Short mmCIF file of C-alpha atoms and ligand atoms in Angstrom, two decimals:
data_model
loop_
_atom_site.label_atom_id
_atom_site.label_comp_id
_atom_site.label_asym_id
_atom_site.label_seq_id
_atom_site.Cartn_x
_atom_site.Cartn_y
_atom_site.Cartn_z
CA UNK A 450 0.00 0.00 0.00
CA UNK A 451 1.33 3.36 -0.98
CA UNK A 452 0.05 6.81 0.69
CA UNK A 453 1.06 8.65 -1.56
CA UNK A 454 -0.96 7.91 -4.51
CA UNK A 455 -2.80 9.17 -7.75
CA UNK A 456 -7.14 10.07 -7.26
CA UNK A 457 -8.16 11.47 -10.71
CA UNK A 458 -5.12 12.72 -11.46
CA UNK A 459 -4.34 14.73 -7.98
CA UNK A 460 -1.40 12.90 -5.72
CA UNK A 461 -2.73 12.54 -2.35
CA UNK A 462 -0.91 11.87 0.94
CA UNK A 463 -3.31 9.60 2.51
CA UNK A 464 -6.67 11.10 2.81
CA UNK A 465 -5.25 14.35 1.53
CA UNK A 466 -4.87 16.77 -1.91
CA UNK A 467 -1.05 17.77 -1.21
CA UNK A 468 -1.98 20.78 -3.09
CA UNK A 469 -3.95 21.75 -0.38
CA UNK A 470 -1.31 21.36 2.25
CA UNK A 471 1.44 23.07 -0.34
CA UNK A 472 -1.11 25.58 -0.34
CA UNK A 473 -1.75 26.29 3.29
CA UNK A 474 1.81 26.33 3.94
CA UNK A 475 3.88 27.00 1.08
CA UNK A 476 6.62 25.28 -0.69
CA UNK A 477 9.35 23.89 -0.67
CA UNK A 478 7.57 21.77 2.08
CA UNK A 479 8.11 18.52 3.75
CA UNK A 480 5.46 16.22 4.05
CA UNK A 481 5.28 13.24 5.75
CA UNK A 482 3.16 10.14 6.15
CA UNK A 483 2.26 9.12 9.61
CA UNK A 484 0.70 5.93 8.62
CA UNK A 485 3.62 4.68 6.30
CA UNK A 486 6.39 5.88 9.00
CA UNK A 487 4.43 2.71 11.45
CA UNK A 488 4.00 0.72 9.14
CA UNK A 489 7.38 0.44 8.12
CA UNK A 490 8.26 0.51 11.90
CA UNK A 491 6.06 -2.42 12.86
CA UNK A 492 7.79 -4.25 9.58
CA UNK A 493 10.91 -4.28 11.37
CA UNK A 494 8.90 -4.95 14.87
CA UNK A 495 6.86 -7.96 13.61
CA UNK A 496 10.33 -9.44 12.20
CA UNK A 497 12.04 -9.66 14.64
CA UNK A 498 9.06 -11.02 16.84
CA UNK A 499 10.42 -14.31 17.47
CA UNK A 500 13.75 -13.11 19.95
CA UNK A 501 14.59 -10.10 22.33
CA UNK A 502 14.86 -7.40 20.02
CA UNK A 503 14.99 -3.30 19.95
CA UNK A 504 14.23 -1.17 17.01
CA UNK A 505 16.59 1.38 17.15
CA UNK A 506 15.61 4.16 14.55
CA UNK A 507 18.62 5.73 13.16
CA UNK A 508 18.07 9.70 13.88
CA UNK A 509 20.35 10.60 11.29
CA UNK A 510 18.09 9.25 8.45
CA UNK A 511 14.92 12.19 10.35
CA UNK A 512 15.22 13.93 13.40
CA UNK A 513 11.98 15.37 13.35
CA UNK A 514 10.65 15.75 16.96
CA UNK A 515 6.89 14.67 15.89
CA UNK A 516 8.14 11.99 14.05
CA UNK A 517 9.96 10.87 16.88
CA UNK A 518 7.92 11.04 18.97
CA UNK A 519 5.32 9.01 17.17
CA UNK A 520 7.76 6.64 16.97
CA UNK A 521 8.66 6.68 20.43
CA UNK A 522 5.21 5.70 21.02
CA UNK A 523 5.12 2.79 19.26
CA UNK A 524 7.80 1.32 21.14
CA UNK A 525 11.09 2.58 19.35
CA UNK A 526 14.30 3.00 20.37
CA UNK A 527 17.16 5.29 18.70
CA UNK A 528 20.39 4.63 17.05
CA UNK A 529 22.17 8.11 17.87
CA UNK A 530 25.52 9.80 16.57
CA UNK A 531 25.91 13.46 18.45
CA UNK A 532 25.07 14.81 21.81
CA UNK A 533 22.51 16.55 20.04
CA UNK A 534 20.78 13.62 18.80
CA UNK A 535 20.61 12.35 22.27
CA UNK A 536 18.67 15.12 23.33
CA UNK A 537 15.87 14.85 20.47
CA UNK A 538 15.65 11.12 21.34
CA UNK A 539 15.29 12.26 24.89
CA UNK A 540 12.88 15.04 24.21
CA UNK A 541 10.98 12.37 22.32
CA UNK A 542 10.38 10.51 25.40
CA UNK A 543 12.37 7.49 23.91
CA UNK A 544 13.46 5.65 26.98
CA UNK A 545 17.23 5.93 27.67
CA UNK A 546 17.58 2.24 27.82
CA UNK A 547 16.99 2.16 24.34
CA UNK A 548 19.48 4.35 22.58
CA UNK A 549 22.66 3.25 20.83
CA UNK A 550 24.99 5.53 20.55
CA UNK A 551 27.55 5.57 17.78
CA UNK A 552 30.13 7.60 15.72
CA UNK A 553 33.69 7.92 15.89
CA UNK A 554 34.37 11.14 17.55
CA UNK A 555 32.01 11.44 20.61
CA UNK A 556 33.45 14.52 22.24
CA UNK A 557 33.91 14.37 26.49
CA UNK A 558 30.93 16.24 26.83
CA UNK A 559 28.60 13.95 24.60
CA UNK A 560 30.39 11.19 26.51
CA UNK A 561 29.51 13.01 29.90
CA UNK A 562 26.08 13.64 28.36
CA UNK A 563 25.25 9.71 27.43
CA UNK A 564 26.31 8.66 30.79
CA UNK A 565 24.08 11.10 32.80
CA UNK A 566 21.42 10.03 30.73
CA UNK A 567 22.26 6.49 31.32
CA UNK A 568 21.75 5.54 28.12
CA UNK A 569 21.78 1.50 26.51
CA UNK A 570 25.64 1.57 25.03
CA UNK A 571 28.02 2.92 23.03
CA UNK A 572 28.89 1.70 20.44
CA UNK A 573 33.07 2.35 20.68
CA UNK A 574 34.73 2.73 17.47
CA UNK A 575 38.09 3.32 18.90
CA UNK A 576 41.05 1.84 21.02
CA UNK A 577 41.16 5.38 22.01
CA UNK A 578 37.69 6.23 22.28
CA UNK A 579 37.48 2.95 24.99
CA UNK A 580 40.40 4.26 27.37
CA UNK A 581 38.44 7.66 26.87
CA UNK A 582 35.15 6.99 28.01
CA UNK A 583 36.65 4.73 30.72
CA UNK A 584 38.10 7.36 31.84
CA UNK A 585 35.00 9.37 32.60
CA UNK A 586 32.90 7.04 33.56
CA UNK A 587 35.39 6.84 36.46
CA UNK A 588 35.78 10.17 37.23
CA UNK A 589 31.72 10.59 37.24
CA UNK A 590 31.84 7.04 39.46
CA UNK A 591 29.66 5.39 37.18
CA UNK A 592 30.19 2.32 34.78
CA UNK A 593 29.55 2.77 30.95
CA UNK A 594 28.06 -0.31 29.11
CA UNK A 595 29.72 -0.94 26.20
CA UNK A 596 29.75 -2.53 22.94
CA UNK A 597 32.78 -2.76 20.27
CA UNK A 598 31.61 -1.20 16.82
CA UNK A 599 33.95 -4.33 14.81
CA UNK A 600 34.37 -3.71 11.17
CA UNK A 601 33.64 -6.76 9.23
CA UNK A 602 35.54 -5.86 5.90
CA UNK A 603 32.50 -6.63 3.72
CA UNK A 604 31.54 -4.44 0.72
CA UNK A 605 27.91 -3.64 0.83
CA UNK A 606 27.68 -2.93 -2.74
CA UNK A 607 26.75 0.49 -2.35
CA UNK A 608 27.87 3.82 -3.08
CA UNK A 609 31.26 4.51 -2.20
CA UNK A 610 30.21 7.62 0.30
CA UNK A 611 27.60 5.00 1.95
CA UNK A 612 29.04 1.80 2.66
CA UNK A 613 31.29 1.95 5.83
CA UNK A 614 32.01 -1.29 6.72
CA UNK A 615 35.28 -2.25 4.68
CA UNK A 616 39.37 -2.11 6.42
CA UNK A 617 39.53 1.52 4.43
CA UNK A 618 36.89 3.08 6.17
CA UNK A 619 37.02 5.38 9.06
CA UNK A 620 34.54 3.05 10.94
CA UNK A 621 34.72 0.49 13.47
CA UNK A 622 37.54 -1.82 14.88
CA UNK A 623 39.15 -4.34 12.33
CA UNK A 624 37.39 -7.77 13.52
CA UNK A 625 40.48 -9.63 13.63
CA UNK A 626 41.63 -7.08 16.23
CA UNK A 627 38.35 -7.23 18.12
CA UNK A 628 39.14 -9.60 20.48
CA UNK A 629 42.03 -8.29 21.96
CA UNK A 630 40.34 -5.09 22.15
CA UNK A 631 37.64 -7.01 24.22
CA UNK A 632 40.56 -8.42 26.55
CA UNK A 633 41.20 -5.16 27.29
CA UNK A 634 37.99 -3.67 27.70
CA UNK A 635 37.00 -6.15 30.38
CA UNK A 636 39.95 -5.43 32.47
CA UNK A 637 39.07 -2.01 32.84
CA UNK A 638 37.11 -0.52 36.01
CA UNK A 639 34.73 1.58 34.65
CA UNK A 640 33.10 -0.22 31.75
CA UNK A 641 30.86 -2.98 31.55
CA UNK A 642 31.03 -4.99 28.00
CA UNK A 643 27.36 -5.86 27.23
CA UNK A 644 27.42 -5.99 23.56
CA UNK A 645 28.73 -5.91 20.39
CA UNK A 646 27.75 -3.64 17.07
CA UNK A 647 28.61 -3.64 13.22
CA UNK A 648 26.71 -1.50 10.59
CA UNK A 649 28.27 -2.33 6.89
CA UNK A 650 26.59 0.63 4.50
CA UNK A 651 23.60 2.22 3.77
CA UNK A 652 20.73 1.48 0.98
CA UNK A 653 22.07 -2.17 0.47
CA UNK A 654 19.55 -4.17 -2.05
CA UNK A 655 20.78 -7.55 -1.12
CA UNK A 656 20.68 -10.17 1.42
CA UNK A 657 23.95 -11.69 1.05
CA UNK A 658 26.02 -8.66 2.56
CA UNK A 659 24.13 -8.53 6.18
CA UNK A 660 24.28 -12.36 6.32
CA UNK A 661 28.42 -12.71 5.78
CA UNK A 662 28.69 -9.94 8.10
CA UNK A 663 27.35 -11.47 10.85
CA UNK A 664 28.55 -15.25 10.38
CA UNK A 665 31.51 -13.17 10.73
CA UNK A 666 30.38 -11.26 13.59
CA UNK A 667 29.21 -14.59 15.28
CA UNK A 668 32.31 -16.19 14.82
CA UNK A 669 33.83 -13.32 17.33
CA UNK A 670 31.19 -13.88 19.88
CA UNK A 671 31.58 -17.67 19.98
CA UNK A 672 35.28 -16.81 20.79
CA UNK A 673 34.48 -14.30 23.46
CA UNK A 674 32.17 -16.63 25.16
CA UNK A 675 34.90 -19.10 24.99
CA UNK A 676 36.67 -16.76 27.05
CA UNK A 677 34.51 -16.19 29.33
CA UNK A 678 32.99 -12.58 28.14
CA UNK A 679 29.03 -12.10 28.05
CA UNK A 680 27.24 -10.56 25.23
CA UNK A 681 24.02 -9.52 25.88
CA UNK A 682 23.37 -7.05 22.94
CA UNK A 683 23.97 -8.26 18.91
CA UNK A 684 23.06 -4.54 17.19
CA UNK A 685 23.19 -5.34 13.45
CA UNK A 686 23.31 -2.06 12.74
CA UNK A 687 21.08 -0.99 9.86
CA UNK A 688 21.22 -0.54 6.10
CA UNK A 689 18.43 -1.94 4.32
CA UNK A 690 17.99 -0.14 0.83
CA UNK A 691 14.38 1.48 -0.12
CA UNK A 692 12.86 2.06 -3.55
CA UNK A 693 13.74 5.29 -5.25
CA UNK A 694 13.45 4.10 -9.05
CA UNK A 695 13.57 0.36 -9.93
CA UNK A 696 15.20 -1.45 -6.78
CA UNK A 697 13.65 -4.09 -5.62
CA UNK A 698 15.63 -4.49 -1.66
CA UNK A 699 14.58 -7.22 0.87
CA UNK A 700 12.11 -6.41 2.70
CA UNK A 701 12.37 -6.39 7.51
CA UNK A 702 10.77 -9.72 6.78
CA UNK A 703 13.27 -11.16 4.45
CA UNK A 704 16.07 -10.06 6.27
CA UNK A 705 15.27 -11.66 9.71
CA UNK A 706 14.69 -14.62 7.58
CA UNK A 707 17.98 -15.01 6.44
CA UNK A 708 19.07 -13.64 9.76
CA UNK A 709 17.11 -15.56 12.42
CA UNK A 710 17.66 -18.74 11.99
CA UNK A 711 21.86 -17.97 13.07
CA UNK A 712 20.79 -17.02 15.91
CA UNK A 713 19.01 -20.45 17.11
CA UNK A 714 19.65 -21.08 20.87
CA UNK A 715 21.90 -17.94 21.54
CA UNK A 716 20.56 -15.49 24.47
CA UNK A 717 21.02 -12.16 22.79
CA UNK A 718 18.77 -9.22 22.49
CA UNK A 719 18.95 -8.01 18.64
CA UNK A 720 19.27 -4.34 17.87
CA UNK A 721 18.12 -3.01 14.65
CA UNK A 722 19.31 0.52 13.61
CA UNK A 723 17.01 1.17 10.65
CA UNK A 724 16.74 5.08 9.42
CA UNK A 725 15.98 5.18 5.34
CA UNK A 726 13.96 2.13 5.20
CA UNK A 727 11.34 3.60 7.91
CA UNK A 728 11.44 7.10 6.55
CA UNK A 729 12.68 7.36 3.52
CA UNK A 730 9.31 6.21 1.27
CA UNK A 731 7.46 7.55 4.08
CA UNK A 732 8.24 11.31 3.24
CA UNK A 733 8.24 13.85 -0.20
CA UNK A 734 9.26 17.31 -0.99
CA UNK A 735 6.66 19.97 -2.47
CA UNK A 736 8.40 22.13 -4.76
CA UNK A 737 6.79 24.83 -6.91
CA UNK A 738 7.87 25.25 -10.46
CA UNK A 739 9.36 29.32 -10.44
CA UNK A 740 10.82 29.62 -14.19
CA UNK A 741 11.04 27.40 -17.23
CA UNK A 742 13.83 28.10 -19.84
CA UNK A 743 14.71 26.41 -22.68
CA UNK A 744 18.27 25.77 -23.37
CA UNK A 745 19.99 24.65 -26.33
CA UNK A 746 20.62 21.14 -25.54
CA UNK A 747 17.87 20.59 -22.94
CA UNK A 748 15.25 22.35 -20.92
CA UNK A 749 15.53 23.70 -17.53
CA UNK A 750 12.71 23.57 -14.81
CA UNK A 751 13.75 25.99 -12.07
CA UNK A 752 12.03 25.19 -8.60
CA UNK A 753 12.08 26.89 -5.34
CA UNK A 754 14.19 23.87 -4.00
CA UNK A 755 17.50 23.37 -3.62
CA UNK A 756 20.64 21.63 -3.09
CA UNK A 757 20.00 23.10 0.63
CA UNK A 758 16.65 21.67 1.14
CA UNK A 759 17.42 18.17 -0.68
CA UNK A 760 21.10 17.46 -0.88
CA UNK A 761 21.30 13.26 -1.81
CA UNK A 762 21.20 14.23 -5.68
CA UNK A 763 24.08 16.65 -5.89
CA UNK A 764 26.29 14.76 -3.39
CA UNK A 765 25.57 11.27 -4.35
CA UNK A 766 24.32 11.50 -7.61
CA UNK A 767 21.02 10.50 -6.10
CA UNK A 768 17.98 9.55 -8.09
CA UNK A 769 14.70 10.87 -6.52
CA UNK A 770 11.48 10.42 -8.88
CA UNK A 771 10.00 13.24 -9.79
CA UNK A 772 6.60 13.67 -10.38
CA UNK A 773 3.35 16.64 -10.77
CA UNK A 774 0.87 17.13 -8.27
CA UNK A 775 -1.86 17.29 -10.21
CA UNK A 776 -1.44 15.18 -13.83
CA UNK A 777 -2.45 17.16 -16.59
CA UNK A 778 -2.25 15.67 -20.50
CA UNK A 779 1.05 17.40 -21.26
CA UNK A 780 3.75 16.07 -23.70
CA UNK A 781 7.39 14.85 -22.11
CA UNK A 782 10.38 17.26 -22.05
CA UNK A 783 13.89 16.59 -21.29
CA UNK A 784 15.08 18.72 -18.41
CA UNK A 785 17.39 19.23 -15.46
CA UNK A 786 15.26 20.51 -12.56
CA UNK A 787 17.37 22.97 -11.13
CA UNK A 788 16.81 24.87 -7.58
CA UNK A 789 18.21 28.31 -7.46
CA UNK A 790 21.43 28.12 -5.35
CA UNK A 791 24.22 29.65 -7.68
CA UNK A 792 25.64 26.40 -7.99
CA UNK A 793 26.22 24.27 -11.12
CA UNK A 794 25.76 20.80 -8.63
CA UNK A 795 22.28 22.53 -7.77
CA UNK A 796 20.29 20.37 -9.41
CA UNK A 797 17.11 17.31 -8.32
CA UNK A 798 17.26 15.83 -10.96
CA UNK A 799 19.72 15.48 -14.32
CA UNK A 800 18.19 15.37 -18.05
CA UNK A 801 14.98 13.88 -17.19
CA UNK A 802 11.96 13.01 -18.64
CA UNK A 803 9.32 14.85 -17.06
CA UNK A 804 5.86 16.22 -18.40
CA UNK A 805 5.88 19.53 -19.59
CA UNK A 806 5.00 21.36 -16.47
CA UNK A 807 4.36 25.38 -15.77
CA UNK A 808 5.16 28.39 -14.24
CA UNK A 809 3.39 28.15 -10.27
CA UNK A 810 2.63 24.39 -10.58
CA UNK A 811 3.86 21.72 -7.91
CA UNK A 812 6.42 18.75 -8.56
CA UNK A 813 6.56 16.30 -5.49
CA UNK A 814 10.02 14.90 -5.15
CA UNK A 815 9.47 10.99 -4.15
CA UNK A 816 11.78 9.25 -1.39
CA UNK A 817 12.96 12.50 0.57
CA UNK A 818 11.46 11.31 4.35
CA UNK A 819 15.26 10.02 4.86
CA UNK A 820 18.28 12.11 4.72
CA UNK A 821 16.45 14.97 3.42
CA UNK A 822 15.49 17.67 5.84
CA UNK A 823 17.89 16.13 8.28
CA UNK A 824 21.09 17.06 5.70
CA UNK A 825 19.44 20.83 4.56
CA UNK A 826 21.12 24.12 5.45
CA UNK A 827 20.71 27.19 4.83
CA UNK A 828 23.07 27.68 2.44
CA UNK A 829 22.67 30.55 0.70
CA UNK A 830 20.59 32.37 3.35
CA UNK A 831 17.45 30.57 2.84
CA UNK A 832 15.77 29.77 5.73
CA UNK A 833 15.03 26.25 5.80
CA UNK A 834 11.40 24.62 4.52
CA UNK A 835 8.76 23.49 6.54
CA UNK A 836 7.23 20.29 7.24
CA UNK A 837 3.46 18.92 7.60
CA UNK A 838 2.60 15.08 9.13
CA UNK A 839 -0.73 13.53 7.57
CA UNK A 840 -2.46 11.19 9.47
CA UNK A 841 -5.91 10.09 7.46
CA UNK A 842 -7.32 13.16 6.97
CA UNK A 843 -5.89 15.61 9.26
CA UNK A 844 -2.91 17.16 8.73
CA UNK A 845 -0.71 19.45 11.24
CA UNK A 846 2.71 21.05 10.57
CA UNK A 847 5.48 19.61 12.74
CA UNK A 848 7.64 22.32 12.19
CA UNK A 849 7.71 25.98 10.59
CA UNK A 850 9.00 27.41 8.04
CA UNK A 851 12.15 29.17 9.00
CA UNK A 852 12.39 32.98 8.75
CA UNK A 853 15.10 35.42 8.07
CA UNK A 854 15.52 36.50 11.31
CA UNK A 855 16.00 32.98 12.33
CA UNK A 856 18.96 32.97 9.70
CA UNK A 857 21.04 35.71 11.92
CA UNK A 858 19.51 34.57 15.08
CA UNK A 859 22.90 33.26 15.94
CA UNK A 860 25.39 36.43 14.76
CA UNK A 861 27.14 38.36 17.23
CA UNK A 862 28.11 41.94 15.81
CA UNK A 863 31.02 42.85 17.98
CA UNK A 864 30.70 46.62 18.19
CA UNK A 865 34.59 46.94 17.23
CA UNK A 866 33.78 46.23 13.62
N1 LIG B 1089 23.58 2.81 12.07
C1 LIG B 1089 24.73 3.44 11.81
C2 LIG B 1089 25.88 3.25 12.70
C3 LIG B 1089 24.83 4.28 10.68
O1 LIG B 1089 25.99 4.90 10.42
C4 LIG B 1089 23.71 4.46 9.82
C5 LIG B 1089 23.78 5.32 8.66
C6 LIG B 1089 22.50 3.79 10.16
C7 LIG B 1089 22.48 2.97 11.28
C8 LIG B 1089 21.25 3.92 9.36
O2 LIG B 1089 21.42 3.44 8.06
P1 LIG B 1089 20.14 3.31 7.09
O3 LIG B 1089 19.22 2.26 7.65
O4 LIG B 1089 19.48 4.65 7.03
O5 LIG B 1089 20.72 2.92 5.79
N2 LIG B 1089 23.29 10.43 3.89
C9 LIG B 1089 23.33 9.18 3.17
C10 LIG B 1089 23.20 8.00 4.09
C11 LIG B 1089 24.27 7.97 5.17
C12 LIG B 1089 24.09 6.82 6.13
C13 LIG B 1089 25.00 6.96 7.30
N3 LIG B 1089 24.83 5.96 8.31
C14 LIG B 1089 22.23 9.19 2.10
O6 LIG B 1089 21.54 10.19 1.97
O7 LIG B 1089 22.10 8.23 1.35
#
């Protein structure tokens, strides 16, 4: 079931003519499904039904606080990178004892921060980092739970920017090093090892990635156990791809399929770190169509989005469909649709095929729910867009547009200048 469908010709999220909610509160404009955002959560929930699990939404992937929240409700957990990010989760009401937190340079303060807010692990990604946040956790008298982030050294068979989980990439601790590193994480006083973490890449369409990396992962944990160390916590990370044009990635269900079954008879809790493959079809940008000019070679459509509001395209190379709000019977053009940052890599989408669309009309740019507003800026000065939830036939905005005033809201004009 898709939300975001087609009735006579006028795309609807849910119960609802986006060009009414593009009209109430202007474009470019976020909008957001509330019934696809659960349904993809209690995919991943109903999964992993059959063993101790926690869905850890990844807040990278949307870090919108009614979207948390909702989630939060539902029973999920969060998969967290900054201080910052612990704080939304927080402000979400998602308990403590269900965030992850990972990334390789937690600062002393985010460290400081996790610990007061006794959150579920870290996830360490360092020799360093692990002396580091022993450290503090003594000198706050507490113990930090820990988990070793080990690096696999499997290509996902992603994009190069996305996959993280080969020996070249900044991430994680080189597997065959793990255990060593566990040796010495046990014999220190202020951390507790409870778990262990990987997380390969990002939008991965196959099975066969996520299933080497953990007979590999397993493998490790056998060895520990041999040794006497107890893991409590197996977070899998996350990672499973999402349709943007023709992919056709496993499904939650698939995956624990091919997943469950090497788990048999082992007392560990999974963790699931999903972000794109809860949000990412669950969200789409409104974007209203400001100039068309035709160019030698090609057409341009110039929208009021950019590069700022919707990065994945010009940094990745990203394909996001593009389609009208309301069809019309209009012959095909060849374009790039262009936002209006003065930069040539300001572009949603390259030498398309698109129907001929006008001056003032609406394009809806599929996919955007992950990595979308989380990765805008206001570069450029423009204040960033706002975004709208639809539930059935309501819909509310979650948060506003911003304004210019909150674009200097930060300045300090020292009066010596
Ligand atoms: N866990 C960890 C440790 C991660 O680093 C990530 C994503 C996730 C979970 C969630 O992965 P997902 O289920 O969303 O694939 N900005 C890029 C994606 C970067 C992903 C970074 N890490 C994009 O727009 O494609």
């Amino acid at each position: 079931m898709n939300f975001f469908q087609y009735r006579n010709g006028r795309l609807y999220a849910e119960e609802v003519p986006v060009s009414e909610i593009a009209s109430a509160y202007g474009t470019p404009l976020y909008i957001y499904s509330a019934r696809t955002l659960h349904r993809h959560f209690r995919a991943y929930d109903e999964a992993f039904d059959g063993v101790p699990h926690i869905i850890c939404f990844a807040l990278k992937a949307n870090s919108s606080s009614a979207l948390l929240r909702s989630l939060a409700k539902q029973g999920c957990g969060a998969d967290v990178v900054s201080g910052g990010e612990i704080f939304r989760a927080l402000k979400a009401k998602i308990p403590s004892g269900k965030i992850v937190y990972a990334g390789v340079g937690k600062t002393e303060e985010e460290i400081r921060y996790a610990l007061r807010s006794r959150i579920l692990m870290f996830n360490v990604e360092s020799e360093n980092e692990l002396f580091e946040i022993d450290r503090i956790a003594g000198s706050m008298k507490t113990k930090a739970p820990i988990a070793l982030r080990v690096n696999p050294d499997i290509d996902p068979g992603t994009h190069p920017y996305i996959s993280t989980g080969l020996r070249k990439h900044k991430f994680g601790i080189p597997l065959e090093d793990a255990f060593e590193y566990y040796k010495a994480a046990r014999k220190l006083r202020n951390t507790e090892v409870v778990g262990i973490h990987k997380h390969i890449g990002s939008q991965i369409t196959r099975l066969s990635p996520f299933v080497d990396a953990l007979k590999r992962t397993l493998s490790l944990i056998d060895e520990l156990c041999v040794s006497g160390a107890e893991i409590r916590y197996l977070d899998i990370g996350g990672g499973l791809g999402i349709t943007y044009k023709d992919e056709e990635p496993p499904v939650p269900h698939d995956l624990a399929e091919s997943l469950l079954p090497m788990l048999k008879g082992r007392r560990l809790t999974i963790i699931v770190e999903p972000g794109r493959s809860i949000a990412g079809n669950a969200g789409i940008l409104i974007t209203k169509v400001l100039y068309m000019k035709a160019g030698k070679e090609k057409d341009f459509v110039i929208v009021d989005a950019g590069m700022n509001d919707l990065i994945r395209p010009s940094f990745y190379g990203a394909y996001h469909h593009i389609q009208p709000v309301e069809k019309r019977k209009r012959r095909n053009i060849l374009a790039d649709v262009v936002g209006p940052i003065c930069e040539s890599g300001d572009f949603l989408a390259k030498e398309r095929e698109i129907p001929a669309v006008r001056q003032g009309e609406y394009l809806a740019v599929m996919s955007a729910g992950a990595y979308g507003f989380s990765m805008s800026s206001n570069y450029n000065s423009r204040p960033r867009a706002a975004e709208v939830l639809v539930s059935g036939k309501d819909f509310t905005l979650i948060r506003r547009r911003e304004t210019y005033s909150d674009l200097t809201r930060g300045d300090i004009v020292p009066p010596s200048v």
